[in-house]
Amino acid sequence: MSAVLYDVPGPRAKARNRIANVVVILLVLAAVGWVVYRLNASGQFESRRWIQFQYTSIQQQLLDGLLNTLKAAGLATVFALILGAVLAAARISDHKWVRVPATLVIELFRAIPLLILMFFFYYGNLQWQLGIGPFWDVVFGLTLYNGSVLAEIFRAGIAAVPKGQREASYALGLRKNQVVRLVLLPQAISAMLPAIVSQLVVLLKDTALGFIITYGELLYVAKQMGGRLQYGFPYIPTYMVVAVIYIGLCSLLSLLARYLEGRSRRRRKITGAPPPLPITDAGDATREIGLS
Amino acid sequence: MLSVLTDNWKLFVDGFWTTIRLFLVAGVFSLVLGTALAGFRVSPVPALRGFGTGYVNILRNTPLTLVFAFLVFGAPKMQIELPSYFWSAVTALTIYTSAFICEVVRSGINTVAPGQSEAARAVGMTFLQVLRIVVLPQAFRAIVPPLTSVLIALLKNTTIAAGFSVAEAGAIPAVMAERGENQVLTLVWITIGFLIAIIPLVLLQRWAERRTAVA
Amino acid sequence: MRMRTLVSTVGVAALALTAAACGKSEPSAGGSGGGNASDSCGQLHKFTTASGVDVAGSPTFTKIKSAGKLTVGVKADQPNLGYKDASGKRCGFDIEVARMVSAGLGLDPDKVEYKEIPSANRETAIAGGEIDYYVGTYSITDKRKKQVSFAGPYFIAGQDLLVRKDDTSMDAGKTALKGKKVCSATGSTPIQRVKDEQLTEPSNISEFKTYSECVSQLLDKKVDTVTTDDAILKGYAATAPDQLRVVGKPFSVEKYGIGLPLADKALRDKVNSVLAAGEADGTWKAIYDETLGKSGSDSTPPPLEKY
C-alpha cells in the first residue's frame, strides 16, 4: 500500500536510499552501542547484579509472579467477556429503559482511568472491610473497564453485518432473539475476534498496574528483586528479564490477533461476511469502530 | 460529600493541574514522534521501516508501568539524567503513546486514495512532498476520531505517574488516606474530574466523526 | 514481525530453561558475585519453645491451637529488621521478636508462617483474622489503639535521616532539610511530619512505594536524604556502610509494638509477659546484637506499657 507513496527508485534514488539505509543502520547501532556502553560502564552487567536469578527461590518467586499475572488476566478475561456480552445485549435492546442505562454504564467505565477503578475496590475494601484482597481489586477493575470496551466491540461487530441479512431474517418471521442468535452473531464473531484478542493484550498489560495496590504480580516481584541493596539495586537487569517475558507473552497474543484478522479477511472474500473490525490496542478500540 | 472536595480544594486543583500539564506536554511530543515514526514506516528506506516496525511492536507489547519503572529506577543507574520525576513521566508517556499514534497515522495514510499520491508523483513531487503536501493533510482529517481515542487513553494513563512520585490526580487518594478523609468519596470526585476533562475530547471526536461522515 | 515475535518467544523459553537448569538453592556467600557475607540471612537465634502453654480466655490462641500453626504479619524489605533474602529465608530484629513470642506461646518458632502485609492494610489484616499478630515497625499510636491492641513496646525508634556517606550538610538533623530533596514511603507518617512541619519545600518531596526505591534514588543522587525511623535506616546503612550513613539526630519517638486483635486482652497480657521474660534473661539483648546492633549502635529494651 505504502509503495504508491514513492516512485520505483531509479539508479540515483537507489544509491540515495542505500546511503540513507547505511546511515540509519549506523545511527541505530550507535544508539544501541551507547546504551550498552552506559550499562556496562555503570556496572549493570556485573555478576552481583544478576546472581539473584540463579537462586531457585527467586526463580520460584518470578514464576509465582507470572502465575499471579496470568491468573488475574485469565479470570478478568472470563468476567469481562460475560459482562461485555450482557452490556452489549442491553445496549442493542429495543427498550429505551434498558438501552440508556447500559449506554451510560459503558461510557462511564470507559472514561474512568483503570487505576482509579482499582482504587475504588482497594480503598472501598479498607474503608468498609469487605474482606477482598488486592487480587480481586485487580480482577474487578480489569473486568469493569474491559467489559465495557468489549461490549462496544460486540455491538459494533453485530452492527457490521450487512443490513440486508437482518431484514431478510425478519422477513422470514424470525424474532429479534433469533435474528441476533442465529444470523448476526455467528457472522459477527469472526469479524470481532481479532479486536477481542487485541483487547486481551491490553488487559494482560494492565495487570502490571497491580503492583501499585500491592498485588504480587510479575512487576511487583521484579521491583522487590531490584530493590535489594545487597545486590547493588539490580533494577535494570530485573526489568530487562521481565520486559522480555511481557513482550513475549503479549506478542504471542498480538500475533494471534493478526492471524485471526488475516483469516477473517480471506474468508470474507469467499463468503461475503462482514470485514474484521480494526485492531487498535489503544486501550479504546471502539471509537475507531464507530467510524467505520 | 461536598466538604471532601472543598476542604482539600488545593490538593485537587494541584493534582488535576499536574495531570493536564502531563497530558498536554506528553500529547504534543507523542504527536510529533508518532507522526515521524509513521513516516518511517512508509518510507522508501528499509532500515527506517524496520526501525519503525520494531519500535511499535516492542512498545505496544510492553506495559506502560514497566516503561515508567525503567525510566525512573533504571535510567539514573546508567547516569541518564532527566530533570525531574515530572519529565520522567512525560518521557515514559511519550515513548509509549507515540507507538499508538504511529499506528493510527499509518492507517490514516492508508485511507488516502492511491490515485492522489500517484497524481502527486506524476507532477514530480518527492516522497516527503507527497507525504507533507498531499497525503498527511487528508489523512489527519480521517484520523481525528481514532487519534482522539489514543489521546483519551493518554489522559487516563497519566494516573500511572502516581506510582512514580508525580503528584497528579492519581496521587490524591494516598494523601487523602493519610489525612483520614473518606477515600471512596475522594475517588468519586476524582472520577468526576476525569469525566469533565474528557468531555472536550469526546466532543472533538463527535464533531470530527460527523464531518468525515458527510465528506 | 512474525519472525521477530517467534525469536523473542523462543528467547523467553530458553531463558526459563537455563534458569531452571542452573538453580541454586543457597546464595553462595562471598562467591562469584563478590558480594559480602551479609548478602543472605545467617543463623537465626535459638529459642527454647515453652511447653504446656494455655492462654485462658483468648479466642486467638484457641484458633492458633486448633489450626496448629501461627500466622504472623511482617515486612520483607527492611534489611536487618524484617527481611526476606534471595533464598527466601527471613531474618532481622522484628522476625526474631516474632519468633521469641512464638516460642513463648509454646509453638515452634521455626514453623511460624509469615505473611507480608503492607502498612496500609495492617489493621484490616489483624481485625479480619488474616494474621494472628503483627511485628513490623508498627508504631503504637492512640489512633491505631482504637482498631487494634498493642503488646510492648519492644523497641523505641525515632525519625532520622539517611544520607550519602560523604554528605555532611544535614548533620544538624531536621533543621537542615530546607532546600533538600527528601524521600520517604507514600503516605507514611514520617513524610507527613516533613509536610506538616514544613521541613522542606513541597516540590522537594518525593514519595515511593518502598524505602528501597528511595534509597536507590539516594544513591543515584536524585534525592538528598531518605527519612523514616532510624531502625529502618540503620538496616540500610549496615548493608552498605561505605556508601550510606544515618545522621543520628532522631526527631520523633516511635514505640514499636506487636499488633494484636483489639478484644483479646488475655493474649496481650501473655505476649507482654513473654516480652518481659525475654528482656529479663538477656534474650532481647542477644537478638538485638545479632541484627540491628551490627550497625554499631547500642540499645536497651524500653519499659512495657501494660494497659
PDB file of N, CA and C in Angstrom, chain A residues 47-48 51-59 61 122 125-126 129 131 134 211-214 220 223-224 227-231 233 235 239 241 244-245 247-249 251-252 254-255 258-259, chain C residues 1-2 5 8-9 12 15 19-20 22-28 32-33 38-39 76 79 83-88 116 118 120-121 124 127 209 212-213 215-216 219 236 239-240 243-244:
ATOM      1  N   SER A  47      28.298  -9.420  37.778  1.00  0.00           N
ATOM      2  CA  SER A  47      27.557 -10.633  38.121  1.00  0.00           C
ATOM      3  C   SER A  47      26.772 -10.476  39.419  1.00  0.00           C
ATOM      4  N   ARG A  48      27.222  -9.571  40.317  1.00  0.00           N
ATOM      5  CA  ARG A  48      26.460  -9.450  41.566  1.00  0.00           C
ATOM      6  C   ARG A  48      25.040  -8.938  41.301  1.00  0.00           C
ATOM      7  N   ILE A  51      23.156 -12.243  39.975  1.00  0.00           N
ATOM      8  CA  ILE A  51      23.289 -13.511  40.686  1.00  0.00           C
ATOM      9  C   ILE A  51      21.956 -14.005  41.255  1.00  0.00           C
ATOM     10  N   GLN A  52      21.044 -13.055  41.551  1.00  0.00           N
ATOM     11  CA  GLN A  52      19.762 -13.465  42.133  1.00  0.00           C
ATOM     12  C   GLN A  52      19.012 -14.469  41.263  1.00  0.00           C
ATOM     13  N   PHE A  53      19.209 -14.329  39.939  1.00  0.00           N
ATOM     14  CA  PHE A  53      18.463 -15.199  39.028  1.00  0.00           C
ATOM     15  C   PHE A  53      18.858 -16.665  39.170  1.00  0.00           C
ATOM     16  N   GLN A  54      19.987 -16.921  39.841  1.00  0.00           N
ATOM     17  CA  GLN A  54      20.432 -18.303  39.989  1.00  0.00           C
ATOM     18  C   GLN A  54      19.724 -19.029  41.122  1.00  0.00           C
ATOM     19  N   TYR A  55      19.136 -18.268  42.026  1.00  0.00           N
ATOM     20  CA  TYR A  55      18.550 -18.921  43.207  1.00  0.00           C
ATOM     21  C   TYR A  55      17.193 -19.521  42.874  1.00  0.00           C
ATOM     22  N   THR A  56      17.013 -20.760  43.305  1.00  0.00           N
ATOM     23  CA  THR A  56      15.740 -21.420  42.995  1.00  0.00           C
ATOM     24  C   THR A  56      14.565 -20.663  43.607  1.00  0.00           C
ATOM     25  N   SER A  57      14.773 -20.080  44.809  1.00  0.00           N
ATOM     26  CA  SER A  57      13.652 -19.387  45.447  1.00  0.00           C
ATOM     27  C   SER A  57      13.255 -18.150  44.643  1.00  0.00           C
ATOM     28  N   ILE A  58      14.240 -17.484  44.034  1.00  0.00           N
ATOM     29  CA  ILE A  58      13.932 -16.311  43.213  1.00  0.00           C
ATOM     30  C   ILE A  58      13.213 -16.743  41.944  1.00  0.00           C
ATOM     31  N   GLN A  59      13.691 -17.837  41.364  1.00  0.00           N
ATOM     32  CA  GLN A  59      13.017 -18.346  40.160  1.00  0.00           C
ATOM     33  C   GLN A  59      11.569 -18.698  40.498  1.00  0.00           C
ATOM     34  N   GLN A  61       9.816 -17.321  42.854  1.00  0.00           N
ATOM     35  CA  GLN A  61       9.068 -16.066  43.034  1.00  0.00           C
ATOM     36  C   GLN A  61       8.666 -15.478  41.684  1.00  0.00           C
ATOM     37  N   TYR A 122      -9.918  -1.096  46.132  1.00  0.00           N
ATOM     38  CA  TYR A 122      -8.861  -1.152  47.142  1.00  0.00           C
ATOM     39  C   TYR A 122      -9.229  -0.323  48.377  1.00  0.00           C
ATOM     40  N   ASN A 125     -12.464  -1.425  50.120  1.00  0.00           N
ATOM     41  CA  ASN A 125     -12.197  -2.572  50.983  1.00  0.00           C
ATOM     42  C   ASN A 125     -11.627  -2.119  52.328  1.00  0.00           C
ATOM     43  N   LEU A 126     -10.693  -1.169  52.290  1.00  0.00           N
ATOM     44  CA  LEU A 126     -10.114  -0.683  53.538  1.00  0.00           C
ATOM     45  C   LEU A 126     -11.166   0.040  54.369  1.00  0.00           C
ATOM     46  N   GLN A 129     -14.065  -2.703  55.095  1.00  0.00           N
ATOM     47  CA  GLN A 129     -13.588  -4.040  55.464  1.00  0.00           C
ATOM     48  C   GLN A 129     -14.377  -5.140  54.768  1.00  0.00           C
ATOM     49  N   GLY A 131     -13.213  -7.437  53.020  1.00  0.00           N
ATOM     50  CA  GLY A 131     -12.504  -8.713  53.020  1.00  0.00           C
ATOM     51  C   GLY A 131     -12.113  -9.194  51.633  1.00  0.00           C
ATOM     52  N   PRO A 134      -6.135  -7.696  47.247  1.00  0.00           N
ATOM     53  CA  PRO A 134      -5.697  -6.982  46.044  1.00  0.00           C
ATOM     54  C   PRO A 134      -5.947  -7.766  44.758  1.00  0.00           C
ATOM     55  N   PHE A 211       0.823  -3.752  40.926  1.00  0.00           N
ATOM     56  CA  PHE A 211       1.847  -3.523  41.948  1.00  0.00           C
ATOM     57  C   PHE A 211       1.527  -2.278  42.769  1.00  0.00           C
ATOM     58  N   ILE A 212       0.830  -1.303  42.162  1.00  0.00           N
ATOM     59  CA  ILE A 212       0.529  -0.065  42.886  1.00  0.00           C
ATOM     60  C   ILE A 212      -0.393  -0.354  44.070  1.00  0.00           C
ATOM     61  N   ILE A 213      -1.253  -1.378  43.937  1.00  0.00           N
ATOM     62  CA  ILE A 213      -2.095  -1.735  45.073  1.00  0.00           C
ATOM     63  C   ILE A 213      -1.618  -3.049  45.684  1.00  0.00           C
ATOM     64  N   THR A 214      -0.293  -3.278  45.620  1.00  0.00           N
ATOM     65  CA  THR A 214       0.385  -4.395  46.285  1.00  0.00           C
ATOM     66  C   THR A 214      -0.127  -5.778  45.901  1.00  0.00           C
ATOM     67  N   TYR A 220       5.632  -6.623  40.394  1.00  0.00           N
ATOM     68  CA  TYR A 220       5.811  -6.476  41.845  1.00  0.00           C
ATOM     69  C   TYR A 220       7.032  -7.272  42.296  1.00  0.00           C
ATOM     70  N   LYS A 223      10.159  -5.555  41.157  1.00  0.00           N
ATOM     71  CA  LYS A 223      10.532  -4.402  41.971  1.00  0.00           C
ATOM     72  C   LYS A 223      11.172  -4.842  43.280  1.00  0.00           C
ATOM     73  N   GLN A 224      10.669  -5.953  43.834  1.00  0.00           N
ATOM     74  CA  GLN A 224      11.273  -6.485  45.060  1.00  0.00           C
ATOM     75  C   GLN A 224      12.707  -6.931  44.801  1.00  0.00           C
ATOM     76  N   GLY A 227      14.969  -4.045  44.280  1.00  0.00           N
ATOM     77  CA  GLY A 227      15.117  -3.213  45.462  1.00  0.00           C
ATOM     78  C   GLY A 227      16.056  -3.776  46.513  1.00  0.00           C
ATOM     79  N   ARG A 228      16.856  -4.772  46.163  1.00  0.00           N
ATOM     80  CA  ARG A 228      17.771  -5.345  47.152  1.00  0.00           C
ATOM     81  C   ARG A 228      19.122  -4.620  47.079  1.00  0.00           C
ATOM     82  N   LEU A 229      19.392  -3.855  48.102  1.00  0.00           N
ATOM     83  CA  LEU A 229      20.639  -3.096  48.189  1.00  0.00           C
ATOM     84  C   LEU A 229      21.848  -4.017  48.143  1.00  0.00           C
ATOM     85  N   GLN A 230      21.712  -5.202  48.740  1.00  0.00           N
ATOM     86  CA  GLN A 230      22.838  -6.148  48.794  1.00  0.00           C
ATOM     87  C   GLN A 230      23.377  -6.481  47.417  1.00  0.00           C
ATOM     88  N   TYR A 231      22.504  -6.441  46.416  1.00  0.00           N
ATOM     89  CA  TYR A 231      22.917  -6.800  45.069  1.00  0.00           C
ATOM     90  C   TYR A 231      23.083  -5.547  44.212  1.00  0.00           C
ATOM     91  N   PHE A 233      21.112  -2.796  43.968  1.00  0.00           N
ATOM     92  CA  PHE A 233      19.861  -2.359  43.334  1.00  0.00           C
ATOM     93  C   PHE A 233      19.798  -2.787  41.872  1.00  0.00           C
ATOM     94  N   TYR A 235      17.904  -3.038  39.445  1.00  0.00           N
ATOM     95  CA  TYR A 235      16.638  -2.733  38.763  1.00  0.00           C
ATOM     96  C   TYR A 235      16.741  -3.041  37.268  1.00  0.00           C
ATOM     97  N   TYR A 239      14.390  -5.665  35.289  1.00  0.00           N
ATOM     98  CA  TYR A 239      13.407  -5.136  34.346  1.00  0.00           C
ATOM     99  C   TYR A 239      13.638  -5.691  32.951  1.00  0.00           C
ATOM    100  N   VAL A 241      14.759  -8.676  32.174  1.00  0.00           N
ATOM    101  CA  VAL A 241      14.210 -10.031  32.124  1.00  0.00           C
ATOM    102  C   VAL A 241      12.686  -9.988  32.069  1.00  0.00           C
ATOM    103  N   VAL A 244      11.293  -8.921  28.724  1.00  0.00           N
ATOM    104  CA  VAL A 244      11.305  -9.998  27.732  1.00  0.00           C
ATOM    105  C   VAL A 244      10.085 -10.898  27.924  1.00  0.00           C
ATOM    106  N   ILE A 245       9.753 -11.183  29.179  1.00  0.00           N
ATOM    107  CA  ILE A 245       8.601 -12.055  29.436  1.00  0.00           C
ATOM    108  C   ILE A 245       7.297 -11.386  28.981  1.00  0.00           C
ATOM    109  N   ILE A 247       6.862  -8.866  26.846  1.00  0.00           N
ATOM    110  CA  ILE A 247       6.815  -8.658  25.397  1.00  0.00           C
ATOM    111  C   ILE A 247       6.560  -9.991  24.693  1.00  0.00           C
ATOM    112  N   GLY A 248       7.182 -11.065  25.203  1.00  0.00           N
ATOM    113  CA  GLY A 248       6.958 -12.382  24.609  1.00  0.00           C
ATOM    114  C   GLY A 248       5.493 -12.784  24.682  1.00  0.00           C
ATOM    115  N   LEU A 249       4.917 -12.667  25.892  1.00  0.00           N
ATOM    116  CA  LEU A 249       3.519 -13.064  26.081  1.00  0.00           C
ATOM    117  C   LEU A 249       2.579 -12.240  25.204  1.00  0.00           C
ATOM    118  N   SER A 251       3.256 -10.428  22.595  1.00  0.00           N
ATOM    119  CA  SER A 251       3.472 -10.619  21.164  1.00  0.00           C
ATOM    120  C   SER A 251       2.750 -11.858  20.668  1.00  0.00           C
ATOM    121  N   LEU A 252       2.763 -12.901  21.498  1.00  0.00           N
ATOM    122  CA  LEU A 252       2.047 -14.120  21.110  1.00  0.00           C
ATOM    123  C   LEU A 252       0.575 -13.806  20.867  1.00  0.00           C
ATOM    124  N   SER A 254      -0.772 -10.817  20.277  1.00  0.00           N
ATOM    125  CA  SER A 254      -0.902  -9.916  19.130  1.00  0.00           C
ATOM    126  C   SER A 254      -0.833 -10.708  17.829  1.00  0.00           C
ATOM    127  N   LEU A 255       0.083 -11.655  17.825  1.00  0.00           N
ATOM    128  CA  LEU A 255       0.265 -12.494  16.642  1.00  0.00           C
ATOM    129  C   LEU A 255      -1.030 -13.243  16.327  1.00  0.00           C
ATOM    130  N   ARG A 258      -3.489 -10.867  14.743  1.00  0.00           N
ATOM    131  CA  ARG A 258      -3.193 -10.614  13.329  1.00  0.00           C
ATOM    132  C   ARG A 258      -3.599 -11.808  12.474  1.00  0.00           C
ATOM    133  N   TYR A 259      -3.302 -13.006  13.006  1.00  0.00           N
ATOM    134  CA  TYR A 259      -3.629 -14.213  12.257  1.00  0.00           C
ATOM    135  C   TYR A 259      -5.135 -14.293  12.035  1.00  0.00           C
TER     136      TYR A 259
ATOM    137  N   MET C   1       7.525  -9.304  11.249  1.00  0.00           N
ATOM    138  CA  MET C   1       7.047  -9.197  12.627  1.00  0.00           C
ATOM    139  C   MET C   1       6.869 -10.573  13.220  1.00  0.00           C
ATOM    140  N   ARG C   2       6.362 -11.479  12.384  1.00  0.00           N
ATOM    141  CA  ARG C   2       6.112 -12.827  12.863  1.00  0.00           C
ATOM    142  C   ARG C   2       7.408 -13.466  13.344  1.00  0.00           C
ATOM    143  N   THR C   5       8.675 -11.941  16.617  1.00  0.00           N
ATOM    144  CA  THR C   5       7.922 -12.419  17.762  1.00  0.00           C
ATOM    145  C   THR C   5       8.354 -13.822  18.133  1.00  0.00           C
ATOM    146  N   SER C   8      11.619 -13.767  19.991  1.00  0.00           N
ATOM    147  CA  SER C   8      11.525 -13.349  21.386  1.00  0.00           C
ATOM    148  C   SER C   8      10.869 -14.426  22.237  1.00  0.00           C
ATOM    149  N   THR C   9       9.908 -15.113  21.659  1.00  0.00           N
ATOM    150  CA  THR C   9       9.244 -16.166  22.418  1.00  0.00           C
ATOM    151  C   THR C   9      10.200 -17.300  22.735  1.00  0.00           C
ATOM    152  N   VAL C  12      12.456 -16.335  25.539  1.00  0.00           N
ATOM    153  CA  VAL C  12      11.888 -16.476  26.879  1.00  0.00           C
ATOM    154  C   VAL C  12      11.949 -17.927  27.338  1.00  0.00           C
ATOM    155  N   LEU C  15      15.413 -18.925  28.152  1.00  0.00           N
ATOM    156  CA  LEU C  15      15.824 -18.298  29.403  1.00  0.00           C
ATOM    157  C   LEU C  15      15.277 -19.065  30.595  1.00  0.00           C
ATOM    158  N   ALA C  19      17.523 -21.011  33.286  1.00  0.00           N
ATOM    159  CA  ALA C  19      17.384 -20.593  34.676  1.00  0.00           C
ATOM    160  C   ALA C  19      17.063 -21.797  35.554  1.00  0.00           C
ATOM    161  N   ALA C  20      16.148 -22.621  35.054  1.00  0.00           N
ATOM    162  CA  ALA C  20      15.750 -23.781  35.837  1.00  0.00           C
ATOM    163  C   ALA C  20      16.910 -24.768  35.962  1.00  0.00           C
ATOM    164  N   CYS C  22      20.135 -24.161  36.086  1.00  0.00           N
ATOM    165  CA  CYS C  22      21.264 -23.827  36.936  1.00  0.00           C
ATOM    166  C   CYS C  22      20.819 -23.210  38.246  1.00  0.00           C
ATOM    167  N   GLY C  23      19.711 -23.686  38.771  1.00  0.00           N
ATOM    168  CA  GLY C  23      19.187 -23.124  40.005  1.00  0.00           C
ATOM    169  C   GLY C  23      20.057 -23.448  41.207  1.00  0.00           C
ATOM    170  N   LYS C  24      20.215 -22.460  42.051  1.00  0.00           N
ATOM    171  CA  LYS C  24      20.941 -22.677  43.305  1.00  0.00           C
ATOM    172  C   LYS C  24      19.944 -22.506  44.427  1.00  0.00           C
ATOM    173  N   SER C  25      20.029 -23.352  45.412  1.00  0.00           N
ATOM    174  CA  SER C  25      19.076 -23.193  46.496  1.00  0.00           C
ATOM    175  C   SER C  25      19.616 -22.252  47.563  1.00  0.00           C
ATOM    176  N   GLU C  26      20.915 -22.162  47.674  1.00  0.00           N
ATOM    177  CA  GLU C  26      21.506 -21.308  48.700  1.00  0.00           C
ATOM    178  C   GLU C  26      22.362 -20.233  48.040  1.00  0.00           C
ATOM    179  N   PRO C  27      22.262 -19.007  48.512  1.00  0.00           N
ATOM    180  CA  PRO C  27      23.157 -17.992  47.987  1.00  0.00           C
ATOM    181  C   PRO C  27      24.585 -18.323  48.419  1.00  0.00           C
ATOM    182  N   SER C  28      25.514 -18.279  47.484  1.00  0.00           N
ATOM    183  CA  SER C  28      26.885 -18.556  47.863  1.00  0.00           C
ATOM    184  C   SER C  28      27.492 -17.292  48.432  1.00  0.00           C
ATOM    185  N   SER C  32      30.975 -15.834  43.537  1.00  0.00           N
ATOM    186  CA  SER C  32      31.381 -15.209  42.288  1.00  0.00           C
ATOM    187  C   SER C  32      30.919 -13.760  42.205  1.00  0.00           C
ATOM    188  N   GLY C  33      29.859 -13.430  42.895  1.00  0.00           N
ATOM    189  CA  GLY C  33      29.322 -12.090  42.800  1.00  0.00           C
ATOM    190  C   GLY C  33      30.187 -11.049  43.478  1.00  0.00           C
ATOM    191  N   SER C  38      27.009 -10.664  54.241  1.00  0.00           N
ATOM    192  CA  SER C  38      25.704 -10.271  54.766  1.00  0.00           C
ATOM    193  C   SER C  38      24.654 -10.293  53.661  1.00  0.00           C
ATOM    194  N   ASP C  39      25.003 -10.800  52.479  1.00  0.00           N
ATOM    195  CA  ASP C  39      24.060 -10.964  51.386  1.00  0.00           C
ATOM    196  C   ASP C  39      22.813 -11.706  51.819  1.00  0.00           C
ATOM    197  N   ALA C  76       9.050  -7.353  54.562  1.00  0.00           N
ATOM    198  CA  ALA C  76      10.040  -8.203  53.903  1.00  0.00           C
ATOM    199  C   ALA C  76      11.180  -7.415  53.280  1.00  0.00           C
ATOM    200  N   PRO C  79      16.162  -4.468  55.563  1.00  0.00           N
ATOM    201  CA  PRO C  79      17.333  -5.247  55.950  1.00  0.00           C
ATOM    202  C   PRO C  79      17.574  -5.185  57.465  1.00  0.00           C
ATOM    203  N   TYR C  83      13.127  -8.851  56.955  1.00  0.00           N
ATOM    204  CA  TYR C  83      13.756  -9.008  55.656  1.00  0.00           C
ATOM    205  C   TYR C  83      13.591 -10.414  55.130  1.00  0.00           C
ATOM    206  N   LYS C  84      13.411 -10.521  53.815  1.00  0.00           N
ATOM    207  CA  LYS C  84      13.416 -11.822  53.169  1.00  0.00           C
ATOM    208  C   LYS C  84      14.564 -11.825  52.170  1.00  0.00           C
ATOM    209  N   ASP C  85      15.502 -12.755  52.330  1.00  0.00           N
ATOM    210  CA  ASP C  85      16.661 -12.733  51.433  1.00  0.00           C
ATOM    211  C   ASP C  85      16.347 -13.459  50.124  1.00  0.00           C
ATOM    212  N   ALA C  86      17.360 -13.473  49.246  1.00  0.00           N
ATOM    213  CA  ALA C  86      17.134 -14.010  47.901  1.00  0.00           C
ATOM    214  C   ALA C  86      16.792 -15.503  47.921  1.00  0.00           C
ATOM    215  N   SER C  87      17.173 -16.189  48.999  1.00  0.00           N
ATOM    216  CA  SER C  87      16.851 -17.610  49.048  1.00  0.00           C
ATOM    217  C   SER C  87      15.502 -17.844  49.711  1.00  0.00           C
ATOM    218  N   GLY C  88      14.824 -16.753  50.100  1.00  0.00           N
ATOM    219  CA  GLY C  88      13.501 -16.885  50.690  1.00  0.00           C
ATOM    220  C   GLY C  88      13.514 -16.985  52.202  1.00  0.00           C
ATOM    221  N   GLU C 116       3.384 -11.159  54.317  1.00  0.00           N
ATOM    222  CA  GLU C 116       3.792  -9.765  54.131  1.00  0.00           C
ATOM    223  C   GLU C 116       2.551  -8.900  54.020  1.00  0.00           C
ATOM    224  N   PRO C 118       1.220  -4.983  53.707  1.00  0.00           N
ATOM    225  CA  PRO C 118       1.601  -3.593  53.525  1.00  0.00           C
ATOM    226  C   PRO C 118       1.056  -2.718  54.649  1.00  0.00           C
ATOM    227  N   ALA C 120      -0.613  -0.051  54.931  1.00  0.00           N
ATOM    228  CA  ALA C 120      -1.991   0.444  54.900  1.00  0.00           C
ATOM    229  C   ALA C 120      -2.999  -0.628  55.294  1.00  0.00           C
ATOM    230  N   ASN C 121      -2.629  -1.916  55.173  1.00  0.00           N
ATOM    231  CA  ASN C 121      -3.602  -2.993  55.409  1.00  0.00           C
ATOM    232  C   ASN C 121      -3.450  -3.653  56.774  1.00  0.00           C
ATOM    233  N   THR C 124      -6.663  -3.924  58.998  1.00  0.00           N
ATOM    234  CA  THR C 124      -7.624  -4.831  58.370  1.00  0.00           C
ATOM    235  C   THR C 124      -7.197  -6.280  58.544  1.00  0.00           C
ATOM    236  N   ALA C 127      -7.664  -7.266  62.302  1.00  0.00           N
ATOM    237  CA  ALA C 127      -9.078  -7.342  62.675  1.00  0.00           C
ATOM    238  C   ALA C 127      -9.775  -8.491  61.949  1.00  0.00           C
ATOM    239  N   LYS C 209       6.789   3.738  46.759  1.00  0.00           N
ATOM    240  CA  LYS C 209       6.080   2.675  47.473  1.00  0.00           C
ATOM    241  C   LYS C 209       6.929   2.084  48.590  1.00  0.00           C
ATOM    242  N   SER C 212      13.277   0.985  49.823  1.00  0.00           N
ATOM    243  CA  SER C 212      14.364   0.588  48.927  1.00  0.00           C
ATOM    244  C   SER C 212      14.425   1.507  47.709  1.00  0.00           C
ATOM    245  N   GLU C 213      13.243   1.848  47.177  1.00  0.00           N
ATOM    246  CA  GLU C 213      13.225   2.709  45.997  1.00  0.00           C
ATOM    247  C   GLU C 213      13.790   4.084  46.330  1.00  0.00           C
ATOM    248  N   VAL C 215      16.031   4.669  48.725  1.00  0.00           N
ATOM    249  CA  VAL C 215      17.475   4.526  48.924  1.00  0.00           C
ATOM    250  C   VAL C 215      18.179   4.444  47.572  1.00  0.00           C
ATOM    251  N   SER C 216      17.537   3.753  46.625  1.00  0.00           N
ATOM    252  CA  SER C 216      18.105   3.681  45.276  1.00  0.00           C
ATOM    253  C   SER C 216      18.245   5.080  44.677  1.00  0.00           C
ATOM    254  N   LEU C 219      21.177   6.930  46.301  1.00  0.00           N
ATOM    255  CA  LEU C 219      22.490   6.558  45.759  1.00  0.00           C
ATOM    256  C   LEU C 219      22.691   7.136  44.361  1.00  0.00           C
ATOM    257  N   TYR C 236      19.710  -0.264  56.389  1.00  0.00           N
ATOM    258  CA  TYR C 236      20.333   0.027  55.094  1.00  0.00           C
ATOM    259  C   TYR C 236      21.794   0.414  55.277  1.00  0.00           C
ATOM    260  N   THR C 239      24.031  -2.356  55.680  1.00  0.00           N
ATOM    261  CA  THR C 239      24.241  -3.158  54.474  1.00  0.00           C
ATOM    262  C   THR C 239      25.291  -2.534  53.553  1.00  0.00           C
ATOM    263  N   ALA C 240      25.296  -1.209  53.472  1.00  0.00           N
ATOM    264  CA  ALA C 240      26.258  -0.532  52.592  1.00  0.00           C
ATOM    265  C   ALA C 240      26.975   0.562  53.377  1.00  0.00           C
ATOM    266  N   GLN C 243      28.770   3.502  51.685  1.00  0.00           N
ATOM    267  CA  GLN C 243      28.052   4.448  50.845  1.00  0.00           C
ATOM    268  C   GLN C 243      27.043   5.286  51.623  1.00  0.00           C
ATOM    269  N   LEU C 244      26.544   4.740  52.722  1.00  0.00           N
ATOM    270  CA  LEU C 244      25.432   5.376  53.422  1.00  0.00           C
ATOM    271  C   LEU C 244      25.733   5.510  54.907  1.00  0.00           C
TER     272      LEU C 244
END
